[in-house]
Amino acid sequence: MSGSYLALGLLYVAAMIGLAGTAAASDVNEWVAEVARFSFGVFGLIAAVRAARLPHLAPRLRQAWGAVAGCFAILVISVPVLLTVDPDGSTTANDVIHMMFVVALLIALQRFPLAPMNRRDGWKTALDAMTVLVGGSMVLWYTAVDPLLQSHRLTMDVAVSAVINPIGDLALLFSVSRALLRGANESARRPLRLLTAATLVLFLGDAVNGYLDAHQLYLHSSWQFYWWITTDALLAAAAVEQSRSRIANGFVFRPVRIGRFLPFLAVVVAHALMLDAAVKSGTFSPWGGLALGGATLSALVLFRQTLVQRESDEQALTDGLTGLANRSRFRATSYKGLAQGKRTGLHSAILVIDMNSFKEINDTLGHKSGDLVLIAFAEVLRRCVPSPGLPARLGGDEFAVVLSDLTSPQQAYDVAGRIAAALGPVAVEGRLITLAASVGVAVSAPGELTHDELVHRADLAMYKAKGLGPATRWAVWQESLEIAA
């Protein structure tokens, strides 16, 4: 754990203990909460400014973290104001500051660089995000808005606290769902997960607050400080994570895994609310039975859709002929391995493999036989590459292997040696065809190389191996190859 995370964790624990210890003294409790929020604001402001100034991040991503820095600046400036404002006006001041915070966070989420999409995929993403929004709206209606309307207590203060604030949080929920579903740059994926958690905590806290106001269940004010401080801590952790990022831009965007489950979760929540309403109203028959049947049908459809989505994801990342990973998955796995190696202190390697004499096989035996040769070669790679290594077909007769979490370069050399030793004659449509290839190996020490630099080195090593003759050979990158190139 880095020093920043340790300090953040200790600050959060101290804030929680301080809130619990001063719950009986409201004035002291508020001071503890505001001092904690001020501390998280300063902590997050520094981290967000650092992230916004990282030169290797995309301009839009730097702008997003500039907006997040604005969130923390609002928090830092507001704390002294709230501690000195008249108690009668503190509710209004809190609500104004809260909305300013939400608007700044919305701007940040809108600036996040997301994956480019065609019109069809854009509509699919928008519909999924709308599903999440409708589910969140149902939570808001059931817990706060409808009880408030039924109570005939719709004063301005109550309306702001119980309705307007959660509506702002719904806008945040829509924005973060869109980002998760559409796909973020690799350098922003981990921070985006933390931003998602902060948004969900903020939304739940405001929904609970609306419920309590609507039902006139006035608890001690300290309970809401737990929500706010947790939101501040998660947002600060996101800024710290981004400020530590050393991953450059210019590679594939991928959806954040949690995003694909959000529409399903929204449907589940909607049916749970309907069942709860039927039970509480004493009209389980027939509405409760219908709601239960609808929930079961939705669960079956969602389960089937999950299987279809998983199959679609696999196809999008798999070579259709050989079943190996395709170029997109190869790149994504390589970036992930290099980033992980920097954190763990382990090596990463790439093997670039080019089949020898494949053009002659295609020309003399035909494309069908050529395809069978490629499939046979892919089976050899599967046998020779240990987990968690990833064999991939990049196109034509060009293959590659990603190796991560290596304790020494020798492990990569061993894999290259196994591939070379495993190649030989195979039977293809009644003929014996000798499989041969040239293998280039390049290894990166922790944090030493980028993906493109590692592939470039492996390419040079592969051409060196190819120059050694038609038999299967493998070679390791050396600095002298750069001079020769």
Short mmCIF file of C-alpha atoms in Angstrom, two decimals:
data_model
loop_
_atom_site.label_atom_id
_atom_site.label_comp_id
_atom_site.label_asym_id
_atom_site.label_seq_id
_atom_site.Cartn_x
_atom_site.Cartn_y
_atom_site.Cartn_z
CA MET A 1 0.00 0.00 0.00
CA SER A 2 1.32 3.43 -0.94
CA GLY A 3 1.85 6.13 1.67
CA SER A 4 -1.07 8.16 0.24
CA TYR A 5 -3.50 5.29 0.64
CA LEU A 6 -2.26 4.56 4.15
CA ALA A 7 -2.71 8.19 5.18
CA LEU A 8 -6.17 8.26 3.58
CA GLY A 9 -7.20 5.08 5.39
CA LEU A 10 -5.95 6.31 8.75
CA LEU A 11 -7.77 9.63 8.27
CA TYR A 12 -11.01 7.80 7.47
CA VAL A 13 -10.74 5.52 10.52
CA ALA A 14 -9.98 8.50 12.77
CA ALA A 15 -13.02 10.36 11.38
CA MET A 16 -15.34 7.41 12.00
CA ILE A 17 -14.06 6.96 15.55
CA GLY A 18 -14.35 10.70 16.21
CA LEU A 19 -17.95 10.77 14.97
CA ALA A 20 -18.94 7.78 17.08
CA GLY A 21 -17.24 9.20 20.16
CA THR A 22 -18.90 12.61 19.96
CA ALA A 23 -22.40 11.51 18.88
CA ALA A 24 -23.89 12.69 22.18
CA ALA A 25 -22.54 16.25 21.82
CA SER A 26 -23.98 17.75 18.65
CA ASP A 27 -21.76 20.84 18.52
CA VAL A 28 -18.55 18.84 18.98
CA ASN A 29 -19.83 16.18 16.59
CA GLU A 30 -20.37 18.75 13.86
CA TRP A 31 -16.90 20.19 14.39
CA VAL A 32 -15.36 16.69 14.09
CA ALA A 33 -17.30 16.03 10.89
CA GLU A 34 -16.43 19.34 9.25
CA VAL A 35 -12.74 19.09 10.20
CA ALA A 36 -12.69 15.59 8.70
CA ARG A 37 -14.38 16.81 5.50
CA PHE A 38 -11.94 19.72 5.30
CA SER A 39 -9.02 17.28 5.64
CA PHE A 40 -10.38 15.03 2.90
CA GLY A 41 -10.98 18.12 0.77
CA VAL A 42 -7.37 19.26 1.08
CA PHE A 43 -6.10 15.71 0.52
CA GLY A 44 -8.27 15.21 -2.56
CA LEU A 45 -7.56 18.69 -3.94
CA ILE A 46 -3.81 18.05 -3.96
CA ALA A 47 -4.22 14.62 -5.58
CA ALA A 48 -6.71 15.88 -8.20
CA VAL A 49 -4.46 18.81 -9.16
CA ARG A 50 -1.55 16.39 -9.54
CA ALA A 51 -3.69 14.14 -11.77
CA ALA A 52 -4.81 17.13 -13.85
CA ARG A 53 -1.17 18.05 -14.50
CA LEU A 54 0.09 14.61 -15.60
CA PRO A 55 1.47 15.22 -19.10
CA HIS A 56 0.95 11.64 -20.33
CA LEU A 57 -2.84 11.71 -19.76
CA ALA A 58 -5.26 12.71 -22.52
CA PRO A 59 -6.30 16.39 -22.45
CA ARG A 60 -9.95 15.49 -21.75
CA LEU A 61 -8.92 13.30 -18.82
CA ARG A 62 -6.79 16.11 -17.38
CA GLN A 63 -9.79 18.43 -17.74
CA ALA A 64 -11.97 15.90 -15.91
CA TRP A 65 -9.61 15.86 -12.96
CA GLY A 66 -9.49 19.63 -13.04
CA ALA A 67 -13.26 19.56 -12.49
CA VAL A 68 -12.82 17.04 -9.66
CA ALA A 69 -10.31 19.45 -8.13
CA GLY A 70 -13.12 22.01 -8.30
CA CYS A 71 -15.31 19.64 -6.23
CA PHE A 72 -12.68 19.51 -3.53
CA ALA A 73 -12.12 23.27 -3.70
CA ILE A 74 -15.84 23.78 -3.06
CA LEU A 75 -15.59 21.41 -0.09
CA VAL A 76 -12.53 23.15 1.37
CA ILE A 77 -14.06 26.63 1.02
CA SER A 78 -17.47 25.57 2.32
CA VAL A 79 -16.37 24.03 5.61
CA PRO A 80 -15.38 27.33 7.30
CA VAL A 81 -18.60 28.87 5.98
CA LEU A 82 -20.77 26.12 7.46
CA LEU A 83 -19.02 26.35 10.83
CA THR A 84 -19.70 30.08 11.10
CA VAL A 85 -23.18 30.33 9.53
CA ASP A 86 -26.25 30.86 11.70
CA PRO A 87 -27.86 27.48 12.58
CA ASP A 88 -31.19 28.58 11.10
CA GLY A 89 -29.56 29.11 7.72
CA SER A 90 -27.27 26.11 7.81
CA THR A 91 -29.75 23.85 5.98
CA THR A 92 -30.05 26.21 3.03
CA ALA A 93 -26.27 26.78 2.90
CA ASN A 94 -25.66 23.04 3.02
CA ASP A 95 -28.08 22.43 0.16
CA VAL A 96 -26.53 25.14 -2.02
CA ILE A 97 -23.01 23.81 -1.41
CA HIS A 98 -24.19 20.27 -2.06
CA MET A 99 -25.66 21.22 -5.44
CA MET A 100 -22.47 23.09 -6.40
CA PHE A 101 -20.50 19.94 -5.50
CA VAL A 102 -22.83 17.77 -7.61
CA VAL A 103 -22.61 20.11 -10.62
CA ALA A 104 -18.79 20.12 -10.51
CA LEU A 105 -18.75 16.31 -10.31
CA LEU A 106 -21.19 16.09 -13.24
CA ILE A 107 -18.85 18.26 -15.32
CA ALA A 108 -15.97 15.95 -14.42
CA LEU A 109 -17.85 12.82 -15.47
CA GLN A 110 -18.84 14.43 -18.78
CA ARG A 111 -15.19 15.18 -19.55
CA PHE A 112 -13.96 11.61 -19.08
CA PRO A 113 -12.62 10.26 -22.41
CA LEU A 114 -14.87 7.37 -23.40
CA ALA A 115 -14.67 4.81 -26.18
CA PRO A 116 -15.86 6.00 -29.61
CA MET A 117 -19.06 4.23 -30.70
CA ASN A 118 -21.20 3.94 -33.78
CA ARG A 119 -24.83 5.04 -33.62
CA ARG A 120 -26.20 1.59 -32.79
CA ASP A 121 -23.81 0.98 -29.92
CA GLY A 122 -24.39 4.52 -28.69
CA TRP A 123 -28.13 3.88 -28.51
CA LYS A 124 -27.58 0.60 -26.68
CA THR A 125 -25.38 2.31 -24.11
CA ALA A 126 -27.86 5.16 -23.67
CA LEU A 127 -30.74 2.72 -23.17
CA ASP A 128 -28.78 0.75 -20.56
CA ALA A 129 -27.91 3.96 -18.74
CA MET A 130 -31.59 5.01 -18.89
CA THR A 131 -32.52 1.66 -17.34
CA VAL A 132 -30.24 2.46 -14.40
CA LEU A 133 -31.72 5.95 -14.18
CA VAL A 134 -35.30 4.64 -14.10
CA GLY A 135 -34.36 2.12 -11.40
CA GLY A 136 -32.81 4.90 -9.33
CA SER A 137 -35.86 7.08 -9.92
CA MET A 138 -38.11 4.32 -8.58
CA VAL A 139 -36.01 4.14 -5.43
CA LEU A 140 -36.35 7.92 -5.04
CA TRP A 141 -40.11 7.89 -5.65
CA TYR A 142 -40.78 5.00 -3.27
CA THR A 143 -38.56 6.14 -0.41
CA ALA A 144 -38.94 9.93 -0.49
CA VAL A 145 -41.13 11.65 -3.08
CA ASP A 146 -44.39 9.72 -2.72
CA PRO A 147 -44.31 9.62 1.12
CA LEU A 148 -43.58 13.35 1.07
CA LEU A 149 -46.57 14.05 -1.20
CA GLN A 150 -48.81 11.88 0.96
CA SER A 151 -47.76 13.72 4.12
CA HIS A 152 -48.80 17.14 2.72
CA ARG A 153 -45.61 18.65 4.20
CA LEU A 154 -44.08 19.90 0.97
CA THR A 155 -42.26 22.95 2.33
CA MET A 156 -39.31 24.40 0.43
CA ASP A 157 -36.70 23.12 2.89
CA VAL A 158 -38.15 19.62 2.85
CA ALA A 159 -38.50 19.61 -0.94
CA VAL A 160 -34.84 20.58 -1.44
CA SER A 161 -33.56 18.02 1.04
CA ALA A 162 -35.82 15.14 0.03
CA VAL A 163 -36.29 15.67 -3.71
CA ILE A 164 -33.97 18.13 -5.43
CA ASN A 165 -30.73 16.75 -3.96
CA PRO A 166 -31.48 13.13 -4.96
CA ILE A 167 -32.45 14.32 -8.45
CA GLY A 168 -28.97 15.79 -8.79
CA ASP A 169 -27.60 12.45 -7.62
CA LEU A 170 -29.68 10.71 -10.31
CA ALA A 171 -27.93 12.85 -12.91
CA LEU A 172 -24.63 11.65 -11.44
CA LEU A 173 -25.88 8.06 -11.53
CA PHE A 174 -26.76 8.39 -15.22
CA SER A 175 -23.38 9.94 -16.07
CA VAL A 176 -21.33 7.35 -14.23
CA SER A 177 -23.43 4.50 -15.68
CA ARG A 178 -22.82 5.84 -19.17
CA ALA A 179 -19.08 5.98 -18.54
CA LEU A 180 -18.96 2.45 -17.12
CA LEU A 181 -21.03 0.98 -19.95
CA ARG A 182 -19.33 2.83 -22.79
CA GLY A 183 -15.78 2.01 -21.76
CA ALA A 184 -12.94 4.04 -20.30
CA ASN A 185 -9.31 4.44 -21.22
CA GLU A 186 -7.15 1.96 -19.31
CA SER A 187 -5.50 4.77 -17.34
CA ALA A 188 -8.93 5.87 -16.00
CA ARG A 189 -10.58 2.51 -15.27
CA ARG A 190 -9.54 2.09 -11.63
CA PRO A 191 -10.29 5.72 -10.70
CA LEU A 192 -13.66 5.40 -12.42
CA ARG A 193 -14.56 2.44 -10.20
CA LEU A 194 -13.87 4.55 -7.12
CA LEU A 195 -15.86 7.46 -8.55
CA THR A 196 -18.74 5.03 -9.09
CA ALA A 197 -18.59 3.92 -5.47
CA ALA A 198 -18.55 7.56 -4.30
CA THR A 199 -21.58 8.36 -6.49
CA LEU A 200 -23.56 5.38 -5.17
CA VAL A 201 -22.81 6.30 -1.54
CA LEU A 202 -23.83 9.90 -2.21
CA PHE A 203 -27.08 8.78 -3.85
CA LEU A 204 -27.98 6.33 -1.08
CA GLY A 205 -27.22 8.89 1.60
CA ASP A 206 -29.48 11.50 0.01
CA ALA A 207 -32.24 8.93 -0.60
CA VAL A 208 -32.15 7.89 3.06
CA ASN A 209 -32.17 11.53 4.11
CA GLY A 210 -35.25 12.12 1.95
CA TYR A 211 -36.97 9.09 3.45
CA LEU A 212 -36.33 10.29 7.01
CA ASP A 213 -37.58 13.78 6.22
CA ALA A 214 -40.69 12.44 4.50
CA HIS A 215 -41.54 10.22 7.46
CA GLN A 216 -40.48 12.77 10.09
CA LEU A 217 -37.94 10.33 11.51
CA TYR A 218 -35.41 12.79 12.84
CA LEU A 219 -32.28 10.99 13.94
CA HIS A 220 -29.17 12.55 15.38
CA SER A 221 -27.48 14.63 12.70
CA SER A 222 -24.26 12.64 12.93
CA TRP A 223 -25.65 9.78 10.85
CA GLN A 224 -25.50 11.83 7.64
CA PHE A 225 -21.87 12.75 8.30
CA TYR A 226 -20.95 9.08 7.85
CA TRP A 227 -22.36 9.16 4.31
CA TRP A 228 -20.72 12.44 3.40
CA ILE A 229 -17.31 11.53 4.78
CA THR A 230 -17.39 8.14 3.05
CA THR A 231 -18.20 9.90 -0.22
CA ASP A 232 -15.32 12.35 0.32
CA ALA A 233 -12.92 9.51 1.14
CA LEU A 234 -13.83 7.49 -1.97
CA LEU A 235 -13.54 10.57 -4.18
CA ALA A 236 -10.13 11.38 -2.68
CA ALA A 237 -9.05 7.75 -3.24
CA ALA A 238 -10.06 8.08 -6.91
CA ALA A 239 -7.90 11.20 -7.24
CA VAL A 240 -4.97 9.45 -5.55
CA GLU A 241 -5.35 6.46 -7.88
CA GLN A 242 -5.34 8.69 -10.96
CA SER A 243 -2.38 10.72 -9.72
CA ARG A 244 -0.38 7.47 -9.39
CA SER A 245 -1.22 6.33 -12.92
CA ARG A 246 1.73 5.91 -15.23
CA ILE A 247 -0.23 4.39 -18.11
CA ALA A 248 -0.13 6.48 -21.25
CA ASN A 249 -3.03 6.90 -23.65
CA GLY A 250 -3.51 5.62 -27.15
CA PHE A 251 -4.75 2.07 -26.61
CA VAL A 252 -8.04 0.24 -26.54
CA PHE A 253 -10.98 1.37 -24.45
CA ARG A 254 -12.82 -1.28 -22.51
CA PRO A 255 -16.06 -1.19 -20.51
CA VAL A 256 -15.57 -1.38 -16.77
CA ARG A 257 -16.82 -4.83 -15.77
CA ILE A 258 -19.18 -3.63 -13.05
CA GLY A 259 -20.99 -1.44 -15.58
CA ARG A 260 -22.59 -4.33 -17.45
CA PHE A 261 -24.40 -5.44 -14.27
CA LEU A 262 -25.92 -2.05 -13.47
CA PRO A 263 -28.99 -2.38 -15.78
CA PHE A 264 -29.68 -5.85 -14.36
CA LEU A 265 -29.37 -4.53 -10.82
CA ALA A 266 -31.80 -1.70 -11.64
CA VAL A 267 -34.42 -4.22 -12.84
CA VAL A 268 -33.96 -6.32 -9.70
CA VAL A 269 -34.37 -3.27 -7.46
CA ALA A 270 -37.51 -2.20 -9.33
CA HIS A 271 -39.19 -5.57 -8.81
CA ALA A 272 -38.12 -5.68 -5.16
CA LEU A 273 -39.78 -2.30 -4.59
CA MET A 274 -43.00 -3.49 -6.24
CA LEU A 275 -43.09 -6.61 -4.09
CA ASP A 276 -42.42 -4.60 -0.94
CA ALA A 277 -45.20 -2.16 -1.83
CA ALA A 278 -47.66 -5.01 -2.43
CA VAL A 279 -46.82 -6.62 0.92
CA LYS A 280 -47.03 -3.35 2.88
CA SER A 281 -50.33 -2.35 1.31
CA GLY A 282 -51.92 -5.67 2.24
CA THR A 283 -52.86 -6.37 -1.39
CA PHE A 284 -50.45 -9.18 -2.16
CA SER A 285 -53.29 -10.86 -4.04
CA PRO A 286 -53.37 -10.29 -6.94
CA TRP A 287 -50.70 -7.57 -7.30
CA GLY A 288 -48.07 -9.30 -5.23
CA GLY A 289 -48.37 -12.52 -7.23
CA LEU A 290 -48.15 -10.63 -10.50
CA ALA A 291 -45.13 -8.67 -9.29
CA LEU A 292 -43.46 -11.91 -8.17
CA GLY A 293 -44.17 -13.53 -11.55
CA GLY A 294 -42.81 -10.47 -13.35
CA ALA A 295 -39.68 -10.56 -11.23
CA THR A 296 -39.16 -14.25 -12.05
CA LEU A 297 -39.62 -13.65 -15.77
CA SER A 298 -37.22 -10.72 -15.67
CA ALA A 299 -34.66 -12.82 -13.79
CA LEU A 300 -34.81 -15.54 -16.46
CA VAL A 301 -34.48 -13.02 -19.29
CA LEU A 302 -31.59 -11.29 -17.52
CA PHE A 303 -29.81 -14.61 -16.95
CA ARG A 304 -30.14 -15.47 -20.64
CA GLN A 305 -28.97 -11.99 -21.61
CA THR A 306 -25.93 -12.38 -19.36
CA LEU A 307 -24.96 -15.59 -21.16
CA VAL A 308 -25.43 -13.93 -24.55
CA GLN A 309 -23.39 -10.91 -23.44
CA ARG A 310 -20.58 -13.14 -22.19
CA GLU A 311 -20.55 -15.03 -25.50
CA SER A 312 -20.53 -11.74 -27.42
CA ASP A 313 -17.63 -10.41 -25.34
CA GLU A 314 -15.64 -13.57 -25.96
CA GLN A 315 -16.24 -13.36 -29.71
CA ALA A 316 -15.16 -9.72 -29.77
CA LEU A 317 -11.82 -10.67 -28.21
CA THR A 318 -11.22 -14.01 -29.95
CA ASP A 319 -9.74 -14.90 -33.32
CA GLY A 320 -12.51 -16.59 -35.28
CA LEU A 321 -10.29 -19.23 -36.95
CA THR A 322 -7.95 -20.42 -34.22
CA GLY A 323 -9.87 -19.54 -31.06
CA LEU A 324 -6.83 -17.71 -29.68
CA ALA A 325 -6.99 -14.15 -28.41
CA ASN A 326 -7.16 -11.51 -31.12
CA ARG A 327 -5.11 -8.33 -31.45
CA SER A 328 -7.44 -6.28 -29.19
CA ARG A 329 -7.24 -8.74 -26.33
CA PHE A 330 -3.50 -9.11 -26.84
CA ARG A 331 -2.97 -5.36 -26.46
CA ALA A 332 -5.29 -5.04 -23.47
CA THR A 333 -3.63 -7.97 -21.68
CA SER A 334 -0.17 -6.58 -22.39
CA TYR A 335 -1.07 -3.14 -20.97
CA LYS A 336 -2.60 -4.73 -17.90
CA GLY A 337 0.47 -6.93 -17.34
CA LEU A 338 2.89 -4.03 -17.69
CA ALA A 339 0.88 -1.90 -15.24
CA GLN A 340 0.65 -4.77 -12.78
CA GLY A 341 4.37 -5.52 -13.11
CA LYS A 342 5.18 -1.96 -12.16
CA ARG A 343 3.18 -2.37 -8.94
CA THR A 344 4.42 -5.86 -8.07
CA GLY A 345 8.05 -5.55 -9.20
CA LEU A 346 7.76 -8.48 -11.66
CA HIS A 347 8.84 -8.71 -15.30
CA SER A 348 6.66 -8.85 -18.42
CA ALA A 349 7.51 -10.26 -21.83
CA ILE A 350 6.18 -10.46 -25.36
CA LEU A 351 6.98 -13.12 -27.93
CA VAL A 352 6.32 -12.24 -31.58
CA ILE A 353 6.06 -15.36 -33.77
CA ASP A 354 6.01 -15.53 -37.55
CA MET A 355 5.41 -18.85 -39.32
CA ASN A 356 8.04 -19.81 -41.87
CA SER A 357 7.06 -20.74 -45.44
CA PHE A 358 3.35 -20.25 -44.79
CA LYS A 359 2.83 -18.44 -48.13
CA GLU A 360 4.16 -21.48 -50.00
CA ILE A 361 1.74 -23.73 -48.11
CA ASN A 362 -1.18 -21.52 -49.10
CA ASP A 363 -0.05 -21.27 -52.72
CA THR A 364 0.58 -24.99 -53.24
CA LEU A 365 -2.10 -26.63 -51.05
CA GLY A 366 -4.81 -23.96 -50.98
CA HIS A 367 -6.35 -21.78 -48.34
CA LYS A 368 -8.27 -24.58 -46.67
CA SER A 369 -5.06 -26.42 -45.89
CA GLY A 370 -3.50 -23.13 -44.84
CA ASP A 371 -6.28 -22.59 -42.34
CA LEU A 372 -5.77 -26.10 -40.93
CA VAL A 373 -2.05 -25.36 -40.53
CA LEU A 374 -2.86 -22.19 -38.59
CA ILE A 375 -5.22 -24.14 -36.34
CA ALA A 376 -2.54 -26.77 -35.70
CA PHE A 377 0.01 -24.07 -34.92
CA ALA A 378 -2.44 -22.47 -32.46
CA GLU A 379 -2.75 -25.81 -30.63
CA VAL A 380 1.02 -25.93 -30.22
CA LEU A 381 0.97 -22.47 -28.63
CA ARG A 382 -1.81 -23.49 -26.24
CA ARG A 383 0.25 -26.44 -25.05
CA CYS A 384 3.47 -24.48 -24.67
CA VAL A 385 2.27 -21.26 -23.01
CA PRO A 386 1.69 -21.65 -19.27
CA SER A 387 -1.07 -19.82 -17.42
CA PRO A 388 -1.50 -16.85 -17.04
CA GLY A 389 0.32 -16.37 -20.34
CA LEU A 390 -1.85 -15.47 -23.33
CA PRO A 391 -1.25 -16.76 -26.88
CA ALA A 392 -2.80 -14.63 -29.61
CA ARG A 393 -3.15 -14.47 -33.38
CA LEU A 394 -2.46 -10.97 -34.66
CA GLY A 395 -3.43 -11.67 -38.26
CA GLY A 396 -2.36 -13.88 -41.18
CA ASP A 397 0.50 -16.10 -40.02
CA GLU A 398 1.62 -13.71 -37.27
CA PHE A 399 1.17 -14.79 -33.67
CA ALA A 400 2.24 -13.42 -30.31
CA VAL A 401 2.39 -14.38 -26.65
CA VAL A 402 2.00 -12.13 -23.59
CA LEU A 403 3.75 -13.28 -20.42
CA SER A 404 3.23 -11.48 -17.10
CA ASP A 405 4.30 -11.86 -13.48
CA LEU A 406 7.73 -13.26 -14.41
CA THR A 407 10.30 -13.46 -11.65
CA SER A 408 13.14 -13.54 -14.21
CA PRO A 409 13.62 -13.20 -18.00
CA GLN A 410 14.62 -16.87 -18.13
CA GLN A 411 10.96 -17.86 -17.82
CA ALA A 412 10.23 -16.12 -21.13
CA TYR A 413 13.23 -17.80 -22.75
CA ASP A 414 11.94 -21.17 -21.54
CA VAL A 415 8.58 -20.61 -23.23
CA ALA A 416 10.30 -19.69 -26.50
CA GLY A 417 12.40 -22.84 -26.24
CA ARG A 418 9.33 -25.01 -25.65
CA ILE A 419 7.60 -23.56 -28.70
CA ALA A 420 10.65 -24.19 -30.86
CA ALA A 421 10.98 -27.78 -29.59
CA ALA A 422 7.28 -28.56 -30.09
CA LEU A 423 7.11 -27.59 -33.76
CA GLY A 424 7.60 -30.27 -36.39
CA PRO A 425 5.62 -32.41 -38.86
CA VAL A 426 1.81 -32.46 -38.57
CA ALA A 427 -0.77 -34.29 -40.69
CA VAL A 428 -2.99 -31.96 -42.73
CA GLU A 429 -5.51 -33.58 -45.09
CA GLY A 430 -3.38 -36.68 -45.47
CA ARG A 431 -0.12 -34.79 -45.98
CA LEU A 432 2.75 -34.27 -43.55
CA ILE A 433 3.57 -30.59 -43.27
CA THR A 434 6.45 -29.31 -41.16
CA LEU A 435 5.55 -26.44 -38.88
CA ALA A 436 8.37 -23.96 -38.43
CA ALA A 437 8.50 -20.44 -37.09
CA SER A 438 10.73 -17.56 -36.06
CA VAL A 439 10.29 -16.37 -32.49
CA GLY A 440 11.42 -13.03 -31.11
CA VAL A 441 11.56 -12.44 -27.36
CA ALA A 442 11.60 -9.10 -25.54
CA VAL A 443 11.42 -8.67 -21.76
CA SER A 444 10.57 -5.57 -19.76
CA ALA A 445 11.75 -4.97 -16.22
CA PRO A 446 9.13 -3.41 -13.92
CA GLY A 447 8.14 -0.01 -15.37
CA GLU A 448 10.89 -0.10 -18.01
CA LEU A 449 8.97 -0.25 -21.30
CA THR A 450 5.60 0.57 -22.81
CA HIS A 451 3.60 -1.94 -24.83
CA ASP A 452 4.64 -0.47 -28.17
CA GLU A 453 8.32 -0.44 -27.19
CA LEU A 454 8.13 -4.06 -26.07
CA VAL A 455 6.43 -5.17 -29.31
CA HIS A 456 9.03 -3.25 -31.34
CA ARG A 457 11.86 -5.06 -29.57
CA ALA A 458 10.18 -8.45 -30.01
CA ASP A 459 9.71 -7.71 -33.73
CA LEU A 460 13.42 -6.96 -34.14
CA ALA A 461 14.32 -10.16 -32.34
CA MET A 462 11.93 -12.14 -34.55
CA TYR A 463 13.59 -10.80 -37.71
CA LYS A 464 16.95 -11.79 -36.27
CA ALA A 465 15.64 -15.33 -35.73
CA LYS A 466 14.24 -15.41 -39.26
CA GLY A 467 17.65 -14.52 -40.63
CA LEU A 468 19.15 -17.60 -38.97
CA GLY A 469 17.47 -19.99 -41.41
CA PRO A 470 14.17 -21.70 -42.32
CA ALA A 471 14.10 -24.02 -39.31
CA THR A 472 12.42 -22.96 -36.09
CA ARG A 473 14.65 -20.47 -34.33
CA TRP A 474 14.23 -18.01 -31.51
CA ALA A 475 16.21 -14.93 -30.57
CA VAL A 476 16.26 -12.39 -27.75
CA TRP A 477 16.31 -8.63 -28.27
CA GLN A 478 19.70 -6.99 -27.88
CA GLU A 479 20.64 -3.35 -28.14
CA SER A 480 22.75 -4.06 -31.21
CA LEU A 481 19.53 -4.89 -33.12
CA GLU A 482 18.41 -1.27 -32.78
CA ILE A 483 21.63 -0.08 -34.40
CA ALA A 484 21.25 -2.59 -37.24
CA ALA A 485 17.66 -1.51 -37.83
#
